XYZ file of C-alpha atoms in Angstrom:
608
model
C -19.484 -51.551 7.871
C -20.851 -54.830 9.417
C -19.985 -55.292 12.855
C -17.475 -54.071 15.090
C -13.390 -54.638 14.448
C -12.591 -55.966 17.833
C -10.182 -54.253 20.056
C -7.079 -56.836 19.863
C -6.926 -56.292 16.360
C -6.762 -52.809 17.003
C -4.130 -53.323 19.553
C -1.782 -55.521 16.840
C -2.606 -53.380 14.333
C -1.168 -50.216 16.281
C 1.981 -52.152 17.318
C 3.208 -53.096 14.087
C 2.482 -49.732 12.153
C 4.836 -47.091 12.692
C 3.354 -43.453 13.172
C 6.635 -41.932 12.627
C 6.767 -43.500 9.042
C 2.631 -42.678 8.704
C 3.536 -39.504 9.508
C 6.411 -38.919 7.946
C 4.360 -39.601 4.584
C 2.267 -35.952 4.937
C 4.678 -33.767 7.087
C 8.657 -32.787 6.913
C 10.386 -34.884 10.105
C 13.704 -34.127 11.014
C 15.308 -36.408 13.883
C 16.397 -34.923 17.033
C 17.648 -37.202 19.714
C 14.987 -40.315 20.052
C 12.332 -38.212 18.442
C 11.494 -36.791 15.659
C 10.273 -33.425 15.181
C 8.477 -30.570 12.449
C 6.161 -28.199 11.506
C 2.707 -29.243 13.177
C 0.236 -30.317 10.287
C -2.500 -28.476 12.353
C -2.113 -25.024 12.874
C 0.200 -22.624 11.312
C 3.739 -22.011 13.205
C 7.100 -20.879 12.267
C 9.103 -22.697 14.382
C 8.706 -26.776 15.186
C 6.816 -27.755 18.028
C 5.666 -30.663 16.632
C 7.096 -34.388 18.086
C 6.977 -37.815 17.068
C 8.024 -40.550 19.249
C 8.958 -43.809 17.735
C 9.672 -45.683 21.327
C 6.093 -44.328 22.735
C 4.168 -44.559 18.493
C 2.812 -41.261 19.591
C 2.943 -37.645 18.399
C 2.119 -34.398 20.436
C 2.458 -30.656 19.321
C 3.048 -28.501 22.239
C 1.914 -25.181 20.486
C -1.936 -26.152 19.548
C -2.114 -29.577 21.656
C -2.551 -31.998 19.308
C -1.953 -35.748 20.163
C -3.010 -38.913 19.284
C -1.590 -42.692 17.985
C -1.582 -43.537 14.335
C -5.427 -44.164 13.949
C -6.075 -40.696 15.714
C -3.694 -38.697 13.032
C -5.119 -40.183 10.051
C -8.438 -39.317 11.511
C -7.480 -35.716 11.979
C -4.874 -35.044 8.918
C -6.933 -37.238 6.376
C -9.822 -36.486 7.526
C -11.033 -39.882 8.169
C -13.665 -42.065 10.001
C -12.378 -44.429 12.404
C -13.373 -47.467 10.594
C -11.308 -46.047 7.185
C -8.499 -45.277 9.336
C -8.261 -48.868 10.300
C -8.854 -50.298 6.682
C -6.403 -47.827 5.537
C -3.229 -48.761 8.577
C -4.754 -52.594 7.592
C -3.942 -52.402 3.808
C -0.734 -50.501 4.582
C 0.405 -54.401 6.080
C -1.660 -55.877 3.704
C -4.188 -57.428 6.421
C -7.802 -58.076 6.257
C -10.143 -56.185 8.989
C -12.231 -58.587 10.884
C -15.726 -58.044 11.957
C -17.743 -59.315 15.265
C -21.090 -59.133 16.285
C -22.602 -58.529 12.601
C -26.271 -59.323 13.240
C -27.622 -56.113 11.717
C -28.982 -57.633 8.450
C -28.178 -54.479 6.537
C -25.141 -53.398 8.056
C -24.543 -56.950 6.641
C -25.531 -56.326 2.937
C -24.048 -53.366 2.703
C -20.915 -55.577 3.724
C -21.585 -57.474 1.293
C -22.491 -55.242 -1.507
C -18.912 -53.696 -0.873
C -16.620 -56.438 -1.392
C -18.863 -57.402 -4.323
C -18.239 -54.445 -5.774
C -14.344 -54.977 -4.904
C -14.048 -58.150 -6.366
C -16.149 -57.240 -9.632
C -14.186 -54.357 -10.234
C -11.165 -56.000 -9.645
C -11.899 -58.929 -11.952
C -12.856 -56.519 -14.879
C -9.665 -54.712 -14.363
C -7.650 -58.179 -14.737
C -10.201 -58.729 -17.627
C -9.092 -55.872 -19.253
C -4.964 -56.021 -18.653
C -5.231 -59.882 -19.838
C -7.062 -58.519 -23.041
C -4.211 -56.406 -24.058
C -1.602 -58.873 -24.017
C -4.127 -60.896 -27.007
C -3.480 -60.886 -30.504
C -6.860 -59.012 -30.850
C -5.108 -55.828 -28.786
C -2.418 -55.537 -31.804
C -3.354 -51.673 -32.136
C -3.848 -51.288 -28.890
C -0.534 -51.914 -28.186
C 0.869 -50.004 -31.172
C -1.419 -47.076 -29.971
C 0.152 -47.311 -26.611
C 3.463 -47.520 -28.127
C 2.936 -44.617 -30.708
C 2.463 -42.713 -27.792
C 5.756 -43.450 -26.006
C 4.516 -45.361 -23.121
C 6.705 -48.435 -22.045
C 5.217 -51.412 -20.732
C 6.337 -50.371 -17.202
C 4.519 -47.873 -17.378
C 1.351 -49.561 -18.401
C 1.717 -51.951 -16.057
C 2.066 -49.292 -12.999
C -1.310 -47.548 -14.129
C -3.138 -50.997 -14.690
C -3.665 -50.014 -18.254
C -5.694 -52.700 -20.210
C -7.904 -53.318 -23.322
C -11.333 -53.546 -24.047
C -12.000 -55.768 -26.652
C -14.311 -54.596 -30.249
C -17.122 -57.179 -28.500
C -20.242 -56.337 -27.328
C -20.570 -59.154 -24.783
C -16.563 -60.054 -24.034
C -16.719 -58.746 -20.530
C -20.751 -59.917 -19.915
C -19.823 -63.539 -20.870
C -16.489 -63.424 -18.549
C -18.241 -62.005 -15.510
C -21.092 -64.591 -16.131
C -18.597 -67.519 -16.071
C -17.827 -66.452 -12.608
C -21.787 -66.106 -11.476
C -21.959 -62.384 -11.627
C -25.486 -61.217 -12.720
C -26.400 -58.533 -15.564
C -27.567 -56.657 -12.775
C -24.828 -56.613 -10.434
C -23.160 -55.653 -13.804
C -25.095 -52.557 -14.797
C -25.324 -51.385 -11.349
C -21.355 -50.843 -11.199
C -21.214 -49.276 -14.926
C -19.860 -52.653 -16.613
C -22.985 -53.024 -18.583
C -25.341 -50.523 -20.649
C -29.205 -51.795 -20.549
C -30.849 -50.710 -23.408
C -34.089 -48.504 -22.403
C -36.495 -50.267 -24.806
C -35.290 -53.889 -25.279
C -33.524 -54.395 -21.884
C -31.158 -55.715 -23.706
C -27.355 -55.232 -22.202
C -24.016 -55.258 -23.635
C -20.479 -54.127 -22.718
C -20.231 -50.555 -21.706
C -16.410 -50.536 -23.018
C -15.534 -51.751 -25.965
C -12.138 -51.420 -28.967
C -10.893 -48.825 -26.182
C -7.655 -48.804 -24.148
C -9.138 -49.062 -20.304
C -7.541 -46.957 -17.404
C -8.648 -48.106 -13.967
C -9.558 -45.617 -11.740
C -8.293 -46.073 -7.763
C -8.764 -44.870 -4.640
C -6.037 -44.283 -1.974
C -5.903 -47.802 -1.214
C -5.212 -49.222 -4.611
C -8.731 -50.856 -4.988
C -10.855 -50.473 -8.416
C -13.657 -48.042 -8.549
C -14.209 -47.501 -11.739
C -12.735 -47.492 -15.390
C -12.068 -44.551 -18.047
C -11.938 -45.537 -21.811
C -9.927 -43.936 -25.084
C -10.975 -45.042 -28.280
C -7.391 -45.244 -31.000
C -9.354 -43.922 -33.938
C -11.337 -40.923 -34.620
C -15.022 -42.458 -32.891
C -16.897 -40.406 -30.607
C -16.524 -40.072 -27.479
C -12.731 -39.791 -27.583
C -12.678 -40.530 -23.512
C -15.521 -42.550 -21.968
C -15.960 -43.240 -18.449
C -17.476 -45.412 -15.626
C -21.412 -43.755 -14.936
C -22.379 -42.756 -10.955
C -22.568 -45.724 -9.040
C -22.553 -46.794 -5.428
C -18.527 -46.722 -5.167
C -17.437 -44.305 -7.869
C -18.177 -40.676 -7.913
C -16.277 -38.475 -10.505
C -17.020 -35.438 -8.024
C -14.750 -36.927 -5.732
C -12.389 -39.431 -7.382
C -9.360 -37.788 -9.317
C -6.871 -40.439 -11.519
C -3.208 -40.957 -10.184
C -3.714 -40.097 -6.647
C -2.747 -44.063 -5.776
C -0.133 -44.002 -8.090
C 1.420 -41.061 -7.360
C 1.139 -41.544 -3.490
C 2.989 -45.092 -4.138
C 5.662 -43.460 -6.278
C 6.636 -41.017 -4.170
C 5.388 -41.872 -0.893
C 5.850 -38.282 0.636
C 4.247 -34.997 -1.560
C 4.762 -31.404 -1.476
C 2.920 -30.559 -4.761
C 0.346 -31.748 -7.130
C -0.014 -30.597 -10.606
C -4.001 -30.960 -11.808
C -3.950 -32.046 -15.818
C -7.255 -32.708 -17.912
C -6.587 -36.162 -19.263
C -5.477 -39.698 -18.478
C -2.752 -39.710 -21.194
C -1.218 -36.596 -19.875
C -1.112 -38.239 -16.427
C 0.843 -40.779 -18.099
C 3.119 -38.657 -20.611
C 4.438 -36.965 -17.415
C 5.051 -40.361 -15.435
C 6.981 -41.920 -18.617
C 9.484 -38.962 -18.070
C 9.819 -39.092 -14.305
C 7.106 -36.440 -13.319
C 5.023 -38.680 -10.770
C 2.784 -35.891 -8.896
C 0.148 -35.777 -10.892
C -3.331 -36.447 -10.939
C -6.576 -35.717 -13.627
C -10.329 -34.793 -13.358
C -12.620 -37.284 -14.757
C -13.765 -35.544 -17.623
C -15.600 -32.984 -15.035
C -13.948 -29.074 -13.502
C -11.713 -29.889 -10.898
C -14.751 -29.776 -7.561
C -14.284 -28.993 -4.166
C -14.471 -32.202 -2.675
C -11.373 -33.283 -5.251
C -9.585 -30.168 -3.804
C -10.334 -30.943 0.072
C -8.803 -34.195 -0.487
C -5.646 -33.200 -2.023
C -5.172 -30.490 0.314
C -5.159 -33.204 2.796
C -2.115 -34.413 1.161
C -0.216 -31.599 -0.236
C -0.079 -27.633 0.795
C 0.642 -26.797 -3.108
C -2.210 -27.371 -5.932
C -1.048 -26.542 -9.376
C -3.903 -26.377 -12.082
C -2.819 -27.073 -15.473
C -4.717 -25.431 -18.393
C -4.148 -24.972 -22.032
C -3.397 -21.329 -23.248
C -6.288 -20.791 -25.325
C -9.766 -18.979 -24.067
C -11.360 -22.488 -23.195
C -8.047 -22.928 -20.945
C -8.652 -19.845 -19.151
C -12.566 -20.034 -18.799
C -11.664 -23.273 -16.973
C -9.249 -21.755 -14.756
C -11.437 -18.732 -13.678
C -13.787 -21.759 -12.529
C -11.218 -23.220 -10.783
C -10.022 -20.102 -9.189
C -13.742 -19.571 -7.933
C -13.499 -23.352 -6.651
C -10.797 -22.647 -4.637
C -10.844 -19.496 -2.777
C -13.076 -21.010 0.044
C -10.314 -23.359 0.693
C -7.316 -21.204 0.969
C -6.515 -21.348 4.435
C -2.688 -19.991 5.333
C -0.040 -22.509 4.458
C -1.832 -23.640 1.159
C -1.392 -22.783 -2.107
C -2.730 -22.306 -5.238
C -0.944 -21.936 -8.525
C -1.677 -21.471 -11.975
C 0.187 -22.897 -15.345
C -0.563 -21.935 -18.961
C 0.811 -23.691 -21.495
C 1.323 -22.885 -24.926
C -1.598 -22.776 -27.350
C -1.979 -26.208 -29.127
C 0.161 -28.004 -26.614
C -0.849 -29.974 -23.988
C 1.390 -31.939 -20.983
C 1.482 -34.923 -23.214
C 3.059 -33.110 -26.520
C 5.307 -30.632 -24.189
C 7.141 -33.050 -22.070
C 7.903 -34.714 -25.520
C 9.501 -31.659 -27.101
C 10.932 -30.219 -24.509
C 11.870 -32.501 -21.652
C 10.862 -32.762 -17.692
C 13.379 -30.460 -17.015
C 12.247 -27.658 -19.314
C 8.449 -28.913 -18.206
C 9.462 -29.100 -14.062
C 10.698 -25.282 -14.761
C 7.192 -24.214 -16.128
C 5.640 -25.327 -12.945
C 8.369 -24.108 -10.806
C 7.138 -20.530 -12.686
C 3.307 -21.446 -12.557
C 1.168 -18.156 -11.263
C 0.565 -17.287 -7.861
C -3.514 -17.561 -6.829
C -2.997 -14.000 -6.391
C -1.125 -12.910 -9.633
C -3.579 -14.659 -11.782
C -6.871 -13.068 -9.347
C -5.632 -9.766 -10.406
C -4.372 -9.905 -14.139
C -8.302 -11.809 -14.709
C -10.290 -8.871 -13.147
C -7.854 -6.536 -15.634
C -8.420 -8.170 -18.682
C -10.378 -6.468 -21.468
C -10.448 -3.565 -19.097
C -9.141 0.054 -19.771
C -8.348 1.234 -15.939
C -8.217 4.838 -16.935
C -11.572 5.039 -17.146
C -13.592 5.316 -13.622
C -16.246 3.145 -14.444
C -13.585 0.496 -15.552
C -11.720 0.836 -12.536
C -15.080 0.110 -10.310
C -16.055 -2.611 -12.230
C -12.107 -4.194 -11.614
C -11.877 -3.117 -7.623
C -15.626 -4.922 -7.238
C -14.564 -8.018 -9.013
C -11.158 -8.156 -6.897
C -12.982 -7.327 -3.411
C -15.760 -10.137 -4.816
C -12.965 -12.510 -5.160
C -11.190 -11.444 -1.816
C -14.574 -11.834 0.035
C -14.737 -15.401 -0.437
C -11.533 -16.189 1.113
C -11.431 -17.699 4.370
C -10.112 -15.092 7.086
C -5.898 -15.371 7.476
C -3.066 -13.703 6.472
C -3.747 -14.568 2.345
C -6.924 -12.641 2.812
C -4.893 -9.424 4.558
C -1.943 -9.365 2.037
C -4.323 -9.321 -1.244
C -6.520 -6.277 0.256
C -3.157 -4.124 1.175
C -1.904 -5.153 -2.473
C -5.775 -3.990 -3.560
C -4.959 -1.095 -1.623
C -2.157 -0.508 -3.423
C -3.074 -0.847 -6.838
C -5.938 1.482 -5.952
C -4.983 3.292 -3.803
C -8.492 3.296 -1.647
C -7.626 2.958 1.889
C -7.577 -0.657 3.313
C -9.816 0.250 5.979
C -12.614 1.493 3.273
C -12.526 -2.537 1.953
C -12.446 -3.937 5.666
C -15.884 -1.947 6.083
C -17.135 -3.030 2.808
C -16.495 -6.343 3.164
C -18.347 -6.125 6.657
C -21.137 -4.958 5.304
C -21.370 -7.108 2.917
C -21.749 -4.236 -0.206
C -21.762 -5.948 -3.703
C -20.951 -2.303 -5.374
C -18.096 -0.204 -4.108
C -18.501 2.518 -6.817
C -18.668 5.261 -4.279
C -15.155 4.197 -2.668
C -13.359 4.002 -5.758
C -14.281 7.665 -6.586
C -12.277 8.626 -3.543
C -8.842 7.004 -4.726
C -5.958 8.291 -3.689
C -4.477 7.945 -7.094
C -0.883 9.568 -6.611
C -0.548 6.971 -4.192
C -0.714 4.025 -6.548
C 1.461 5.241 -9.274
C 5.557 4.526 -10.251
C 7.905 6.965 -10.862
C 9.096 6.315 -14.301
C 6.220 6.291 -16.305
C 5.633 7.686 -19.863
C 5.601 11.059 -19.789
C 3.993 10.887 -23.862
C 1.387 13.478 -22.868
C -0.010 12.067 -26.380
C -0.307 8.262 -25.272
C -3.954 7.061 -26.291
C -5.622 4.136 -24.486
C -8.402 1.945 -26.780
C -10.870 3.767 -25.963
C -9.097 6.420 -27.194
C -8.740 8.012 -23.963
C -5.593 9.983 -23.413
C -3.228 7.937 -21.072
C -1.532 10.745 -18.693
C 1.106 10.167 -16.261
C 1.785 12.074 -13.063
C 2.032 15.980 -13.732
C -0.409 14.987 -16.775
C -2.844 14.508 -14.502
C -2.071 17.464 -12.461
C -2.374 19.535 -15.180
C -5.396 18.416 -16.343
C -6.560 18.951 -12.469
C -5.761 22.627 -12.918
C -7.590 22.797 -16.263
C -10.710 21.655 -15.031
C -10.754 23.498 -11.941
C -8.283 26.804 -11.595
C -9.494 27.597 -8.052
C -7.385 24.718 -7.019
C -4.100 27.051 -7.885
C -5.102 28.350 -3.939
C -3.698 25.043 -2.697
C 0.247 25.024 -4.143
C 2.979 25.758 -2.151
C 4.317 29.033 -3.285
C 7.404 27.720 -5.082
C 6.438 25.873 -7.736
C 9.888 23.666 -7.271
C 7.365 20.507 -6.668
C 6.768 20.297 -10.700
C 9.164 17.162 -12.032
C 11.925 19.020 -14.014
C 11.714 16.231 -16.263
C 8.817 15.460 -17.398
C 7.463 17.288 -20.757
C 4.213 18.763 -19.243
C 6.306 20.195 -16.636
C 7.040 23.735 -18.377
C 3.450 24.270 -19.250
C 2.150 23.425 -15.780
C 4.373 26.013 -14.130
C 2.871 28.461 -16.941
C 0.027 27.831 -16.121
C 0.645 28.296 -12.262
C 1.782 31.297 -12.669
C -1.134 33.167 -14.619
C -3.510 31.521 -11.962
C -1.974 32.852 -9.015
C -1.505 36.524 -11.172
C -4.856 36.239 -10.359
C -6.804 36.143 -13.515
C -7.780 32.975 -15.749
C -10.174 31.568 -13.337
C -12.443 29.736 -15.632
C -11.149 27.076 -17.903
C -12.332 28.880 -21.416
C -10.763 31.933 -20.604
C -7.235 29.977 -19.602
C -7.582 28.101 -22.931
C -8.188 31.178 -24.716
C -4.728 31.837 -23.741
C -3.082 29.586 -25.182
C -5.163 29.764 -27.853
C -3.148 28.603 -31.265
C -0.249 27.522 -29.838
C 1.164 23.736 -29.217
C 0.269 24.455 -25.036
C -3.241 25.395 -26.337
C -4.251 21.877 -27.888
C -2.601 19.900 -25.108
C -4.783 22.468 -22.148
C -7.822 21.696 -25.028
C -7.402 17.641 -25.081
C -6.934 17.738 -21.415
C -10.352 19.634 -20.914
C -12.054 17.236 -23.470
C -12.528 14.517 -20.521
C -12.834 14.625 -17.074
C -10.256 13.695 -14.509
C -10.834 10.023 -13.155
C -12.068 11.887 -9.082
C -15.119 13.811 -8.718
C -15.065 17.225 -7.966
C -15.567 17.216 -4.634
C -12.494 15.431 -4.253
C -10.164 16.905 -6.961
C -8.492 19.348 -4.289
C -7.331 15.973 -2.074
C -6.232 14.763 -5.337
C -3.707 17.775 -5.887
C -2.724 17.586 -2.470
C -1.564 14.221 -2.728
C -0.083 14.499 -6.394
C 2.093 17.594 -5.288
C 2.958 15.358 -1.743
C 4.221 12.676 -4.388
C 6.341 14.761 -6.643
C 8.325 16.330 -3.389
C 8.834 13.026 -1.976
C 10.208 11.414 -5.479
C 11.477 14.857 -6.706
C 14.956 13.693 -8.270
C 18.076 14.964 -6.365
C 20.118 17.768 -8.354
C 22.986 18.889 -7.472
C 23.508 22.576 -6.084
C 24.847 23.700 -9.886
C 21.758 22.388 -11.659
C 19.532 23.772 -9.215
C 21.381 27.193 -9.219
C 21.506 27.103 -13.282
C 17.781 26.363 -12.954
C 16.456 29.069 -10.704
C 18.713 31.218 -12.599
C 17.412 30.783 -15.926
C 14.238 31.546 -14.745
C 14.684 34.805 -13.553
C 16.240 35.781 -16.567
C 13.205 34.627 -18.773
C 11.447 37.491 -16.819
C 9.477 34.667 -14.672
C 9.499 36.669 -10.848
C 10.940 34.163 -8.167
C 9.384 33.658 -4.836
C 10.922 34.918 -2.055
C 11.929 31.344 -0.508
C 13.577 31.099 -3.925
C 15.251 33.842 -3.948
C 16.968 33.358 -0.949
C 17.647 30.078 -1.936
C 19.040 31.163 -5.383
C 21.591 33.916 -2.834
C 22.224 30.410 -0.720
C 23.559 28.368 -3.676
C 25.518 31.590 -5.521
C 27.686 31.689 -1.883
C 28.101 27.977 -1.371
C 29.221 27.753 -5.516
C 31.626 30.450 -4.467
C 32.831 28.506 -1.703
């Protein structure tokens, strides 16, 4: 900026803003006694120790330190230079920043080249709204109307028309001695590569101006009414517009509802104003680019929750993998990241007509978690049953995980990792320390009984597609046993552990029982068996394909599968237990001895 803004302006400008209203803006105030007190904006705490002082216009947290006027917290929660902090308390008052000592001649263009830029922008914006109000603009304004906007609405976005000229906005920017060049440089005009020739970038197209935070013009977006191509055009790279950076809304959304606890991300200008016709303000679109990290630092600064809305089809979801990968880096604790899907062919614009803001408020109420959507992508198309499968999903989780920025988010998605795994926590801690890309070799060693629900299928037939058969608990087991009888050596003598209910659990206690008789200890001659019988082609499909643990670890696997059944083994009652045991013995099966002293226990307490 040219020159310095000299300290008593400084001074006034500090007295007559009020930092608890600034403040109050971007964090939850409550007042107690002459203050005013919250969460503090800059580190993460439970309880308030965050103050405000109208009398003193000063704030001061007294867990992290913090402290500072007005200037200083826009510098530090908006992430602001000094000399935007000023312009920014300035326009709040609607006051114009002086300057002193400008003798740097290009500190001093680039002065001017600013409010150039301001004032040409500006004027082709008033160009444009002017235009629509014309006879010409009749089906612009039918357009407009066809799609349920009210003039109030158009008004509070700027919206205006370009007229079908090629020179309209040329000839009224010349009128006002603004050169072709000045022109092109700010995207008003196209030159034409071999001619040099220039004409009017927009033209027969309703015209959205695009602001910043302070209201002021950086560029322009374009809709043709008709079927011409490209549907949306917008304002090129130029020295004030950057469509990296510059997301549509933001200004009107901050002016409608002053204070925000949630933006929703949409793809187009119309939807942006759709959802304002019905009373949903917080929202804000990408300029025809993915949503970028420099559009989600800034409304971070603003908000703790991002919601990014994507149609339901596979383009919709491509897109929102990108913008998951976007925003990992940035999830710090106390932000959040959410996903809605909406309905194939829909889009915000055609749902809040058929169904209402309420019905529309309640979808992003319900949009997906970061973490709900991180998991069910790295599932998709995938058949977990199958080993290599199950690598593939734990690296592509563990990738995703690795990119987060250390804090409690990070911790809470590796134990639910853990969970769904069932590999140790600490395995992924090391991993991630070492910076491994594969972690093939950990996911042989999952502690699978670990990560499975009671009250699964027990279909001992279920098929997955890939035609691999989908067991359940004592499924598994069995199939353990099948592939490996020398395991038989690690039951507990009663076989009591095997789930009464589930339909494999008869034919695993079978089996049990020849292998600790002592013979059947290779898997043809146990199969041999059972040869011709219903048991015999369920032991042959479970021999057909491996268990999902190498063999080095099967015998940890049975350990932890028979730990699982006696900790979830259903409660029976002393008669079922005793009708149980009893049967047994009189199907010639021999008892143990710890059951046959329990089997004397329960005849004297049913007696009782």
């Amino acid at each position: 900026m040219a020159g310095q803004i000299p300290q008593r302006f400084i001074d006034d400008l500090l007295a007559r803003v009020d930092v608890v209203e600034l403040v109050g803006e971007r964090v939850t105030l409550k007042k107690t006694g002459r203050n005013h007190s919250g969460l503090c904006p800059f580190h993460q705490e439970k309880s308030p120790s965050f103050t405000v002082s109208g009398d003193k216009q000063f704030y001061h947290c007294f867990g992290c330190g913090a402290n500072g006027n007005a200037l200083r917290f826009l510098m530090e929660y908006d992430r602001m230079r000094f000399p935007e902090a000023v312009e920014h308390l300035a326009s709040r008052l609607g006051l114009e920043v002086p300057r002193e000592g400008a003798d740097d001649p290009r500190a001093q263009a680039r002065e001017r080249q600013r409010k150039e830029a301001v004032n040409l922008l500006e004027l082709a914006g008033s160009f444009f709204r002017e235009r629509l109000k014309m006879p010409e603009s009749g089906q612009a304004r039918s357009y407009l109307e066809e799609r349920g906007l009210s003039v109030e609405v158009q008004q509070l976005f700027g919206v205006g028309y370009a007229p079908d000229s090629w020179d309209g906005l040329k000839r009224h920017l010349a009128e006002r001695g603004i050169a072709d060049a000045t022109q092109v440089e700010y995207g008003l005009l196209v030159q034409h590569e071999d001619s040099g020739r220039t004409y009017d970038r927009f033209r027969d197209r309703v015209v959205f101006p695009i602001r910043d935070l302070r209201g002021r013009t950086l560029g322009f977006g374009g809709r043709v009414m008709g079927d011409a191509k490209p549907k949306y055009l917008n304002s090129p790279e130029t020295p004030v517009f950057h469509k990296g950076r510059e997301l549509y809304g933001l200004y009107e959304a901050r002016q409608a509802l002053g204070r925000l606890d949630r933006l929703l991300i949409v793809e187009g200008y119309m939807d942006v104003l759709a959802l304002a016709q019905f009373g949903i303000r917080n929202v804000v679109a990408t300029l025809g680019t993915a949503t970028t990290e420099d559009h989600l630092q800034r409304l971070f600064r603003l908000v703790p929750d991002v919601v990014f809305c994507f149609d339901g089809d596979r383009a919709g979801r491509q897109a929102a993998v990108k913008a998951m990968d976007t925003v990992l880096p940035l999830m710090i604790d106390g932000r959040q990241a959410r996903f809605l899907f909406l309905p194939e062919g829909e889009d915000p614009d055609t749902l809040v007509r058929s169904e209402g803001a309420t019905a529309f408020e309640e979808r992003i109420e319900c949009a997906s978690p970061l973490s709900e959507f991180l998991f069910e992508q790295a599932a998709q198309g995938r058949d977990l049953g199958h080993l290599e499968e199950r690598e593939r999903y734990t690296t592509q989780v563990l990738g995703a995980i690795d990119r987060l920025p250390e804090g409690v988010l990070k911790s809470i998605l590796l134990t639910e990792l853990s969970r769904r795994t069932g590999i140790n926590v600490s395995r992924f801690q090391l991993l991630l320390e070492k910076g491994a890309e594969k972690i093939a070799a950990a996911t042989g060693s999952v502690n699978y009984a670990t990560s499975q629900h009671k009250g699964q299928s027990g279909a001992a037939e279920s098929v997955s597609r890939s035609g691999r058969l989908v067991l359940d608990q004592m499924g598994r087991t069995l199939q353990l046993l099948v592939h490996e009888p020398g395991l038989v050596e690690r039951l507990p003598e009663s076989d009591d552990w095997c789930d009464q209910d589930d339909p494999d659990a008869g034919l695993c206690r079978e089996v049990v029982k020849l292998l600790k008789a002592g013979r059947y200890r290779s898997p043809q001659v146990l199969l041999a068996h059972f040869l011709g019988t219903p048991e015999g082609e369920r032991l042959a499909a479970l021999a057909s394909q491996a268990p999902l643990v190498p063999a080095v670890l099967r015998g940890t696997e049975l350990d932890n599968w028979v730990a699982y059944f006696q900790r979830h083994q259903r409660k029976r009652s002393p008669r079922e237990e005793y009708d149980s045991l009893l049967e047994r013995a009189r199907s010639g099966e021999s008892l143990s001895k710890d059951e046959r002293q329990r089997l004397m226990l329960l005849l004297t307490e049913l007696k009782k």
